[in-house]
Amino acid sequence: DGGITQSPKYLFRKEGQNVTLSCEQNLNHDAMYWYRQDPGQGLRLIYYSQIVNDFQKGDIAEGYSVSREKKESFPLTVTSAQKNPTAFYLCASSRRQGLSYNSPLHFGNGTRLTVT
Amino acid sequence: DAKTTQPNSMESNEEEPVHLPCNHSTISGTDYIHWYRQLPSQGPEYVIHGLTSNVNNRMASLAIAEDRKSSTLILHRATLRDAAVYYCILRDAGEYGNKLVFGAGTILRVKS
């Protein structure tokens, strides 16, 4: 079955270390997204990519970096510059937007990152 | 900031219909209305979306007001598995639709 795989499900790091979260999709989607969710809150957009080798900052990009070298992969690096990295991270993908077509997002099951 | 307004929580009895409201008074002509739901410790799941006309699928129905300033997600017979956080969001057609804003959503509790 097609879908989005995020790994690992739980991740623990020491403060000051960079950490990379994996996101892979086999839905043949052009667009991919990273969101952050804090307890009891909605989702906030970190980065998104509409096509390979291109990505844009979302609302809370500071302290994060991404790459999009392959269509199916969109890894997120949480750097030591991110002040409050402990959160639930969600990756999503969709077909590329078009003026006559509006595509739903498909989400992975998230990675819960804890930094101490 | 979220462009939609939803109640913080709602409660329903099992096997009864549930109507989840959403206000979006500043909706633009190119905004589609999307609904997602999220179970604890999982990613959101797409439920339904529409532009102007009411929409039905196997999961739910979406009723859109004539002026498009509000909409209602209808679960025809709530089950315990429908207990989740429901998000109503607007997705612009075209490139700007990549910047989706998810508010806190509505927590739906289903009683047996």
PDB file of C-alpha atoms in Angstrom:
ATOM      1  CA  ASP A   1       0.000   0.000   0.000  1.00  0.00           C
ATOM      2  CA  GLY A   2       1.148   3.535  -0.715  1.00  0.00           C
ATOM      3  CA  GLY A   3       1.864   5.853   2.144  1.00  0.00           C
ATOM      4  CA  ILE A   4       4.271   7.980   4.122  1.00  0.00           C
ATOM      5  CA  THR A   5       6.839   6.485   6.461  1.00  0.00           C
ATOM      6  CA  GLN A   6       8.417   8.464   9.235  1.00  0.00           C
ATOM      7  CA  SER A   7      11.204   7.015  11.276  1.00  0.00           C
ATOM      8  CA  PRO A   8      11.946   6.563  14.034  1.00  0.00           C
ATOM      9  CA  LYS A   9       8.689   6.837  15.996  1.00  0.00           C
ATOM     10  CA  TYR A  10      10.540   8.054  19.113  1.00  0.00           C
ATOM     11  CA  LEU A  11      13.865   9.866  19.185  1.00  0.00           C
ATOM     12  CA  PHE A  12      15.913  11.059  22.132  1.00  0.00           C
ATOM     13  CA  ARG A  13      18.832  13.485  21.889  1.00  0.00           C
ATOM     14  CA  LYS A  14      21.031  15.538  24.126  1.00  0.00           C
ATOM     15  CA  GLU A  15      20.869  19.292  23.913  1.00  0.00           C
ATOM     16  CA  GLY A  16      23.384  20.722  21.443  1.00  0.00           C
ATOM     17  CA  GLN A  17      23.203  17.808  19.006  1.00  0.00           C
ATOM     18  CA  ASN A  18      21.758  18.011  15.535  1.00  0.00           C
ATOM     19  CA  VAL A  19      19.254  15.288  14.652  1.00  0.00           C
ATOM     20  CA  THR A  20      17.716  14.270  11.329  1.00  0.00           C
ATOM     21  CA  LEU A  21      14.163  12.959  10.996  1.00  0.00           C
ATOM     22  CA  SER A  22      13.366  10.738   8.048  1.00  0.00           C
ATOM     23  CA  CYS A  23      10.306  11.020   5.787  1.00  0.00           C
ATOM     24  CA  GLU A  24       9.744   8.770   2.772  1.00  0.00           C
ATOM     25  CA  GLN A  25       6.668   8.543   0.532  1.00  0.00           C
ATOM     26  CA  ASN A  26       5.743   6.149  -2.264  1.00  0.00           C
ATOM     27  CA  LEU A  27       2.629   8.008  -3.396  1.00  0.00           C
ATOM     28  CA  ASN A  28       4.452   9.683  -6.291  1.00  0.00           C
ATOM     29  CA  HIS A  29       3.534  13.067  -4.810  1.00  0.00           C
ATOM     30  CA  ASP A  30       5.420  16.169  -5.875  1.00  0.00           C
ATOM     31  CA  ALA A  31       4.784  18.240  -2.747  1.00  0.00           C
ATOM     32  CA  MET A  32       6.031  17.404   0.739  1.00  0.00           C
ATOM     33  CA  TYR A  33       5.689  19.215   4.080  1.00  0.00           C
ATOM     34  CA  TRP A  34       7.021  19.241   7.627  1.00  0.00           C
ATOM     35  CA  TYR A  35       4.857  20.288  10.556  1.00  0.00           C
ATOM     36  CA  ARG A  36       5.521  20.600  14.243  1.00  0.00           C
ATOM     37  CA  GLN A  37       2.863  19.919  16.892  1.00  0.00           C
ATOM     38  CA  ASP A  38       3.129  20.819  20.578  1.00  0.00           C
ATOM     39  CA  PRO A  39       0.817  19.341  23.244  1.00  0.00           C
ATOM     40  CA  GLY A  40      -2.772  20.541  22.873  1.00  0.00           C
ATOM     41  CA  GLN A  41      -1.881  22.701  19.885  1.00  0.00           C
ATOM     42  CA  GLY A  42      -2.553  22.685  16.176  1.00  0.00           C
ATOM     43  CA  LEU A  43       0.082  22.029  13.530  1.00  0.00           C
ATOM     44  CA  ARG A  44       2.640  24.644  12.510  1.00  0.00           C
ATOM     45  CA  LEU A  45       4.390  24.543   9.137  1.00  0.00           C
ATOM     46  CA  ILE A  46       8.183  24.314   9.229  1.00  0.00           C
ATOM     47  CA  TYR A  47       9.158  23.791   5.566  1.00  0.00           C
ATOM     48  CA  TYR A  48       7.528  22.643   2.368  1.00  0.00           C
ATOM     49  CA  SER A  49       8.721  21.526  -1.032  1.00  0.00           C
ATOM     50  CA  GLN A  50       6.709  21.586  -4.230  1.00  0.00           C
ATOM     51  CA  ILE A  51       9.258  19.822  -6.368  1.00  0.00           C
ATOM     52  CA  VAL A  52      12.660  18.148  -6.194  1.00  0.00           C
ATOM     53  CA  ASN A  53      15.575  20.484  -5.417  1.00  0.00           C
ATOM     54  CA  ASP A  54      13.243  23.253  -4.289  1.00  0.00           C
ATOM     55  CA  PHE A  55      11.850  24.085  -0.834  1.00  0.00           C
ATOM     56  CA  GLN A  56      10.350  27.058   0.980  1.00  0.00           C
ATOM     57  CA  LYS A  57      10.281  28.198   4.595  1.00  0.00           C
ATOM     58  CA  GLY A  58       7.072  27.870   6.514  1.00  0.00           C
ATOM     59  CA  ASP A  59       6.033  29.848   9.582  1.00  0.00           C
ATOM     60  CA  ILE A  60       8.628  28.453  12.019  1.00  0.00           C
ATOM     61  CA  ALA A  61      11.704  27.529   9.937  1.00  0.00           C
ATOM     62  CA  GLU A  62      14.317  28.960  12.309  1.00  0.00           C
ATOM     63  CA  GLY A  63      16.570  26.237  13.718  1.00  0.00           C
ATOM     64  CA  TYR A  64      15.540  23.690  11.078  1.00  0.00           C
ATOM     65  CA  SER A  65      16.922  22.671   7.693  1.00  0.00           C
ATOM     66  CA  VAL A  66      15.676  20.377   4.924  1.00  0.00           C
ATOM     67  CA  SER A  67      16.769  18.889   1.621  1.00  0.00           C
ATOM     68  CA  ARG A  68      14.832  17.479  -1.313  1.00  0.00           C
ATOM     69  CA  GLU A  69      17.270  15.545  -3.476  1.00  0.00           C
ATOM     70  CA  LYS A  70      14.768  12.825  -4.373  1.00  0.00           C
ATOM     71  CA  LYS A  71      11.045  12.999  -5.040  1.00  0.00           C
ATOM     72  CA  GLU A  72      10.238  10.389  -2.414  1.00  0.00           C
ATOM     73  CA  SER A  73      12.376  11.765   0.415  1.00  0.00           C
ATOM     74  CA  PHE A  74      12.242  14.979   2.483  1.00  0.00           C
ATOM     75  CA  PRO A  75      14.465  14.727   5.594  1.00  0.00           C
ATOM     76  CA  LEU A  76      14.282  17.349   8.328  1.00  0.00           C
ATOM     77  CA  THR A  77      17.300  18.304  10.445  1.00  0.00           C
ATOM     78  CA  VAL A  78      16.666  19.838  13.826  1.00  0.00           C
ATOM     79  CA  THR A  79      19.752  21.856  14.602  1.00  0.00           C
ATOM     80  CA  SER A  80      21.174  22.963  17.924  1.00  0.00           C
ATOM     81  CA  ALA A  81      19.938  26.460  17.063  1.00  0.00           C
ATOM     82  CA  GLN A  82      16.323  25.386  17.624  1.00  0.00           C
ATOM     83  CA  LYS A  83      15.526  26.643  21.122  1.00  0.00           C
ATOM     84  CA  ASN A  84      12.666  24.288  21.967  1.00  0.00           C
ATOM     85  CA  PRO A  85      13.076  21.184  19.801  1.00  0.00           C
ATOM     86  CA  THR A  86      11.043  18.765  21.905  1.00  0.00           C
ATOM     87  CA  ALA A  87       7.825  18.198  19.939  1.00  0.00           C
ATOM     88  CA  PHE A  88       5.838  15.844  17.709  1.00  0.00           C
ATOM     89  CA  TYR A  89       6.985  16.175  14.095  1.00  0.00           C
ATOM     90  CA  LEU A  90       4.695  15.315  11.207  1.00  0.00           C
ATOM     91  CA  CYS A  91       5.555  14.866   7.560  1.00  0.00           C
ATOM     92  CA  ALA A  92       2.939  15.102   4.811  1.00  0.00           C
ATOM     93  CA  SER A  93       2.715  14.935   1.039  1.00  0.00           C
ATOM     94  CA  SER A  94       0.237  15.875  -1.641  1.00  0.00           C
ATOM     95  CA  ARG A  95      -0.142  16.139  -5.361  1.00  0.00           C
ATOM     96  CA  ARG A  96       1.091  19.458  -6.651  1.00  0.00           C
ATOM     97  CA  GLN A  97      -1.480  22.221  -6.334  1.00  0.00           C
ATOM     98  CA  GLY A  98      -3.217  23.544  -9.397  1.00  0.00           C
ATOM     99  CA  LEU A  99      -5.798  26.241  -9.925  1.00  0.00           C
ATOM    100  CA  SER A 100      -8.392  23.720 -11.006  1.00  0.00           C
ATOM    101  CA  TYR A 101      -7.384  21.010  -8.610  1.00  0.00           C
ATOM    102  CA  ASN A 102      -7.113  20.971  -4.830  1.00  0.00           C
ATOM    103  CA  SER A 103      -5.290  18.034  -3.334  1.00  0.00           C
ATOM    104  CA  PRO A 104      -5.646  16.664   0.197  1.00  0.00           C
ATOM    105  CA  LEU A 105      -2.606  16.083   2.389  1.00  0.00           C
ATOM    106  CA  HIS A 106      -1.496  12.602   3.389  1.00  0.00           C
ATOM    107  CA  PHE A 107       0.325  12.458   6.716  1.00  0.00           C
ATOM    108  CA  GLY A 108       2.797  10.069   8.261  1.00  0.00           C
ATOM    109  CA  ASN A 109       2.399   8.892  11.852  1.00  0.00           C
ATOM    110  CA  GLY A 110       4.977  11.264  13.202  1.00  0.00           C
ATOM    111  CA  THR A 111       8.231  11.250  15.132  1.00  0.00           C
ATOM    112  CA  ARG A 112       8.203  12.281  18.766  1.00  0.00           C
ATOM    113  CA  LEU A 113      11.497  14.023  19.520  1.00  0.00           C
ATOM    114  CA  THR A 114      12.664  14.574  23.073  1.00  0.00           C
ATOM    115  CA  VAL A 115      15.736  16.702  23.730  1.00  0.00           C
ATOM    116  CA  THR A 116      17.170  16.833  27.245  1.00  0.00           C
TER     117      THR A 116
ATOM    118  CA  ASP B   1      -3.220  32.721  12.716  1.00  0.00           C
ATOM    119  CA  ALA B   2      -5.882  30.167  11.891  1.00  0.00           C
ATOM    120  CA  LYS B   3      -8.470  31.409   9.418  1.00  0.00           C
ATOM    121  CA  THR B   4     -11.153  29.131  10.817  1.00  0.00           C
ATOM    122  CA  THR B   5     -13.010  29.017  14.138  1.00  0.00           C
ATOM    123  CA  GLN B   6     -14.181  25.770  15.719  1.00  0.00           C
ATOM    124  CA  PRO B   7     -15.607  24.870  19.141  1.00  0.00           C
ATOM    125  CA  ASN B   8     -12.987  23.503  21.512  1.00  0.00           C
ATOM    126  CA  SER B   9     -14.881  20.301  22.191  1.00  0.00           C
ATOM    127  CA  MET B  10     -18.105  18.436  21.492  1.00  0.00           C
ATOM    128  CA  GLU B  11     -19.691  15.280  22.800  1.00  0.00           C
ATOM    129  CA  SER B  12     -21.880  12.747  21.069  1.00  0.00           C
ATOM    130  CA  ASN B  13     -23.571   9.459  21.819  1.00  0.00           C
ATOM    131  CA  GLU B  14     -22.596   6.387  19.879  1.00  0.00           C
ATOM    132  CA  GLU B  15     -24.770   5.620  16.835  1.00  0.00           C
ATOM    133  CA  GLU B  16     -26.099   9.195  16.705  1.00  0.00           C
ATOM    134  CA  PRO B  17     -25.277  11.834  14.061  1.00  0.00           C
ATOM    135  CA  VAL B  18     -22.679  14.467  14.840  1.00  0.00           C
ATOM    136  CA  HIS B  19     -22.542  17.942  13.338  1.00  0.00           C
ATOM    137  CA  LEU B  20     -19.171  19.657  13.715  1.00  0.00           C
ATOM    138  CA  PRO B  21     -19.331  23.373  12.847  1.00  0.00           C
ATOM    139  CA  CYS B  22     -16.636  25.597  11.391  1.00  0.00           C
ATOM    140  CA  ASN B  23     -16.696  29.338  10.752  1.00  0.00           C
ATOM    141  CA  HIS B  24     -14.527  30.877   8.062  1.00  0.00           C
ATOM    142  CA  SER B  25     -15.893  34.359   7.543  1.00  0.00           C
ATOM    143  CA  THR B  26     -12.816  35.606   5.645  1.00  0.00           C
ATOM    144  CA  ILE B  27     -12.798  32.794   3.089  1.00  0.00           C
ATOM    145  CA  SER B  28     -11.701  33.812  -0.395  1.00  0.00           C
ATOM    146  CA  GLY B  29     -13.122  32.621  -3.671  1.00  0.00           C
ATOM    147  CA  THR B  30     -10.239  30.230  -4.276  1.00  0.00           C
ATOM    148  CA  ASP B  31     -10.185  28.644  -0.806  1.00  0.00           C
ATOM    149  CA  TYR B  32     -11.245  25.030  -0.554  1.00  0.00           C
ATOM    150  CA  ILE B  33     -12.585  23.793   2.796  1.00  0.00           C
ATOM    151  CA  HIS B  34     -10.727  20.743   4.089  1.00  0.00           C
ATOM    152  CA  TRP B  35     -11.425  18.542   7.108  1.00  0.00           C
ATOM    153  CA  TYR B  36      -8.921  16.259   8.794  1.00  0.00           C
ATOM    154  CA  ARG B  37      -9.045  14.254  11.998  1.00  0.00           C
ATOM    155  CA  GLN B  38      -6.279  13.152  14.323  1.00  0.00           C
ATOM    156  CA  LEU B  39      -6.184  10.296  16.795  1.00  0.00           C
ATOM    157  CA  PRO B  40      -3.759  10.477  19.747  1.00  0.00           C
ATOM    158  CA  SER B  41      -0.115  10.012  18.754  1.00  0.00           C
ATOM    159  CA  GLN B  42      -0.975   9.654  15.072  1.00  0.00           C
ATOM    160  CA  GLY B  43      -0.793  11.896  12.049  1.00  0.00           C
ATOM    161  CA  PRO B  44      -3.950  13.644  10.826  1.00  0.00           C
ATOM    162  CA  GLU B  45      -6.166  11.726   8.430  1.00  0.00           C
ATOM    163  CA  TYR B  46      -7.932  13.392   5.512  1.00  0.00           C
ATOM    164  CA  VAL B  47     -11.719  13.278   5.834  1.00  0.00           C
ATOM    165  CA  ILE B  48     -13.295  15.388   3.106  1.00  0.00           C
ATOM    166  CA  HIS B  49     -13.000  18.648   1.199  1.00  0.00           C
ATOM    167  CA  GLY B  50     -15.165  20.891  -0.955  1.00  0.00           C
ATOM    168  CA  LEU B  51     -15.444  24.276  -2.626  1.00  0.00           C
ATOM    169  CA  THR B  52     -19.085  25.314  -2.963  1.00  0.00           C
ATOM    170  CA  SER B  53     -21.347  22.302  -3.202  1.00  0.00           C
ATOM    171  CA  ASN B  54     -22.092  19.818  -0.466  1.00  0.00           C
ATOM    172  CA  VAL B  55     -19.901  16.723  -0.636  1.00  0.00           C
ATOM    173  CA  ASN B  56     -20.365  13.143   0.485  1.00  0.00           C
ATOM    174  CA  ASN B  57     -17.901  10.292   0.841  1.00  0.00           C
ATOM    175  CA  ARG B  58     -17.746   7.034   2.747  1.00  0.00           C
ATOM    176  CA  MET B  59     -16.492   8.751   5.902  1.00  0.00           C
ATOM    177  CA  ALA B  60     -18.658  11.848   6.184  1.00  0.00           C
ATOM    178  CA  SER B  61     -20.638  14.619   4.544  1.00  0.00           C
ATOM    179  CA  LEU B  62     -19.649  18.252   4.193  1.00  0.00           C
ATOM    180  CA  ALA B  63     -22.356  20.889   4.169  1.00  0.00           C
ATOM    181  CA  ILE B  64     -21.215  24.315   2.954  1.00  0.00           C
ATOM    182  CA  ALA B  65     -23.274  27.436   3.591  1.00  0.00           C
ATOM    183  CA  GLU B  66     -24.455  29.346   0.552  1.00  0.00           C
ATOM    184  CA  ASP B  67     -22.220  32.325   1.403  1.00  0.00           C
ATOM    185  CA  ARG B  68     -19.357  29.895   2.183  1.00  0.00           C
ATOM    186  CA  LYS B  69     -18.655  31.610   5.494  1.00  0.00           C
ATOM    187  CA  SER B  70     -19.336  28.462   7.444  1.00  0.00           C
ATOM    188  CA  SER B  71     -19.437  24.725   6.960  1.00  0.00           C
ATOM    189  CA  THR B  72     -20.452  21.620   8.885  1.00  0.00           C
ATOM    190  CA  LEU B  73     -18.870  18.205   8.928  1.00  0.00           C
ATOM    191  CA  ILE B  74     -21.504  15.530   9.421  1.00  0.00           C
ATOM    192  CA  LEU B  75     -20.747  12.088  10.784  1.00  0.00           C
ATOM    193  CA  HIS B  76     -23.943  10.175  10.146  1.00  0.00           C
ATOM    194  CA  ARG B  77     -23.549   7.565  12.904  1.00  0.00           C
ATOM    195  CA  ALA B  78     -20.798   8.222  15.406  1.00  0.00           C
ATOM    196  CA  THR B  79     -18.758   5.281  16.626  1.00  0.00           C
ATOM    197  CA  LEU B  80     -16.150   5.114  19.353  1.00  0.00           C
ATOM    198  CA  ARG B  81     -13.501   5.110  16.613  1.00  0.00           C
ATOM    199  CA  ASP B  82     -14.651   8.578  15.548  1.00  0.00           C
ATOM    200  CA  ALA B  83     -13.390  10.089  18.805  1.00  0.00           C
ATOM    201  CA  ALA B  84     -10.581  12.378  17.641  1.00  0.00           C
ATOM    202  CA  VAL B  85      -9.537  15.993  17.109  1.00  0.00           C
ATOM    203  CA  TYR B  86     -11.213  17.380  13.990  1.00  0.00           C
ATOM    204  CA  TYR B  87      -9.540  20.179  12.062  1.00  0.00           C
ATOM    205  CA  CYS B  88     -11.270  22.463   9.606  1.00  0.00           C
ATOM    206  CA  ILE B  89      -8.806  24.326   7.389  1.00  0.00           C
ATOM    207  CA  LEU B  90      -8.842  26.420   4.237  1.00  0.00           C
ATOM    208  CA  ARG B  91      -6.612  25.487   1.339  1.00  0.00           C
ATOM    209  CA  ASP B  92      -6.075  28.046  -1.368  1.00  0.00           C
ATOM    210  CA  ALA B  93      -5.964  26.758  -4.916  1.00  0.00           C
ATOM    211  CA  GLY B  94      -2.554  27.191  -6.469  1.00  0.00           C
ATOM    212  CA  GLU B  95       0.842  27.784  -4.909  1.00  0.00           C
ATOM    213  CA  TYR B  96      -0.427  29.625  -1.843  1.00  0.00           C
ATOM    214  CA  GLY B  97      -2.289  26.508  -0.830  1.00  0.00           C
ATOM    215  CA  ASN B  98       0.947  25.062   0.436  1.00  0.00           C
ATOM    216  CA  LYS B  99       0.857  27.234   3.542  1.00  0.00           C
ATOM    217  CA  LEU B 100      -1.902  25.483   5.434  1.00  0.00           C
ATOM    218  CA  VAL B 101      -2.820  26.757   8.873  1.00  0.00           C
ATOM    219  CA  PHE B 102      -4.115  24.217  11.379  1.00  0.00           C
ATOM    220  CA  GLY B 103      -5.823  25.622  14.460  1.00  0.00           C
ATOM    221  CA  ALA B 104      -6.446  23.682  17.665  1.00  0.00           C
ATOM    222  CA  GLY B 105      -9.472  21.890  16.188  1.00  0.00           C
ATOM    223  CA  THR B 106     -12.501  20.359  17.936  1.00  0.00           C
ATOM    224  CA  ILE B 107     -12.056  17.460  20.328  1.00  0.00           C
ATOM    225  CA  LEU B 108     -14.911  15.034  19.693  1.00  0.00           C
ATOM    226  CA  ARG B 109     -15.815  12.670  22.510  1.00  0.00           C
ATOM    227  CA  VAL B 110     -18.137   9.762  21.785  1.00  0.00           C
ATOM    228  CA  LYS B 111     -20.026   8.110  24.617  1.00  0.00           C
ATOM    229  CA  SER B 112     -21.114   4.488  24.503  1.00  0.00           C
TER     230      SER B 112
END
